[in-house]
Amino acid sequence: MKERETSSPGFHVGGETVSTYNDEHYKKLRERWGLGDDFLATFDFTKNMKGGGGKGGDLMGFTTDKLYIIKEVNPGDQKSLLKITEDYAQHLLDPHGSLLARFFLHFSRKGKDFLVMNNWMPPPRYDAVDSMEELGFDLKTNYNRFDLKGCADDKTLVALGEPVHAVHKRIFNVGMWCGDALWTPERKRYFEGKKHAREVKFHVSPQTHDEITAMTKRDVAFLQKWGLMDYSLVVSYHGVPRTHLDVARSVYAGTSDGGSQPYLAASKDTLYISYVGIIDFLQDWTCAKKVAMCVKCCERNKATIPPVPYGDRFASFVDAKFSGDCAPVPEVVALDATP
């Protein structure tokens, strides 16, 4: 699709009037999820935007309520986004549902392109609890986040409430390739986080498992159609005692997706809270990716493979990652109400 930049008088981001791309489509998404054209009027570019929003150090920032992300778009993603916009909007508006990150605005500011999307992993609202001590358990130690592709790139972002910082092996770090004796504590924690991300299972209800699997398959088919790959499933996963449903509903109050998340389910003793979404799906299968696949020919279970096998592997991975072995919350509430 040819690039279409349109002026939108009255559409403000951080007090500035911005030029938008294909906004007739994003406006439909804003209307679907109840967003007015002023939902970013108070955003502060100076205070809220920081570098590091991608491998290239793209700018990224959160709205004050942490429900939306404003992210700089690199040239490759810009090309993909302009190409898929109309089909993407139709895909999200379909009643079958989607886990793809929801894009609500695509705009240009001072020579840079930006995208506004929902945040699939809003931080817990600990201030909703009067006293952690009175709860009898530490909510923060139940806070875990993952970035998953179904390959060797899977990683833990937050473990037991603490961020897990990436410490990669590099060809020039000779000591890292000779066993773990010379590894720093940070490297060891990152490695353990990768193992945990590979092994962890997410406990949900059978209905939620089927819903997540069905939406993932549908999303993957869309991404394969457009030749996109290298995307991730992000999961924010929490567990609290089953008797604290009221706490869970206030601390994990939900995303900006219209109320379908978080997913709640419970075993005999534990209430599980899960946020799930697919992000970073604008990577095209470029010549650079094809070269990278050849360079990494000796690497097992790599991320750099063509869009069709990437998507097939991703869908199978998601289906297996979620265990539908818990009761749905309405059923839990009924059981708890039984004398």
JSON list of C-alpha atoms in Angstrom, two decimals, residues 57 71 87 110 139 147 171 173 181 211 238 251 298 330:
[
{"chain": "A", "resi": 57, "resn": "GLY", "atom": "CA", "xyz": [17.53, 2.06, 20.75]},
{"chain": "A", "resi": 71, "resn": "LYS", "atom": "CA", "xyz": [7.03, 3.76, 20.37]},
{"chain": "A", "resi": 87, "resn": "ASP", "atom": "CA", "xyz": [-6.07, -5.56, 6.58]},
{"chain": "A", "resi": 110, "resn": "LYS", "atom": "CA", "xyz": [9.75, 16.11, 13.91]},
{"chain": "A", "resi": 139, "resn": "LEU", "atom": "CA", "xyz": [2.36, -9.90, 46.30]},
{"chain": "A", "resi": 147, "resn": "ASP", "atom": "CA", "xyz": [9.01, -12.84, 26.31]},
{"chain": "A", "resi": 171, "resn": "ILE", "atom": "CA", "xyz": [31.97, -13.44, 20.35]},
{"chain": "A", "resi": 173, "resn": "ASN", "atom": "CA", "xyz": [33.61, -12.28, 25.54]},
{"chain": "A", "resi": 181, "resn": "ALA", "atom": "CA", "xyz": [33.05, -20.35, 35.88]},
{"chain": "A", "resi": 211, "resn": "GLU", "atom": "CA", "xyz": [-9.49, -19.19, 23.34]},
{"chain": "A", "resi": 238, "resn": "HIS", "atom": "CA", "xyz": [0.85, -13.97, 38.83]},
{"chain": "A", "resi": 251, "resn": "VAL", "atom": "CA", "xyz": [-4.24, -5.17, 42.06]},
{"chain": "A", "resi": 298, "resn": "CYS", "atom": "CA", "xyz": [24.81, -24.17, 13.30]},
{"chain": "A", "resi": 330, "resn": "PRO", "atom": "CA", "xyz": [-17.11, -17.82, 37.98]}
]
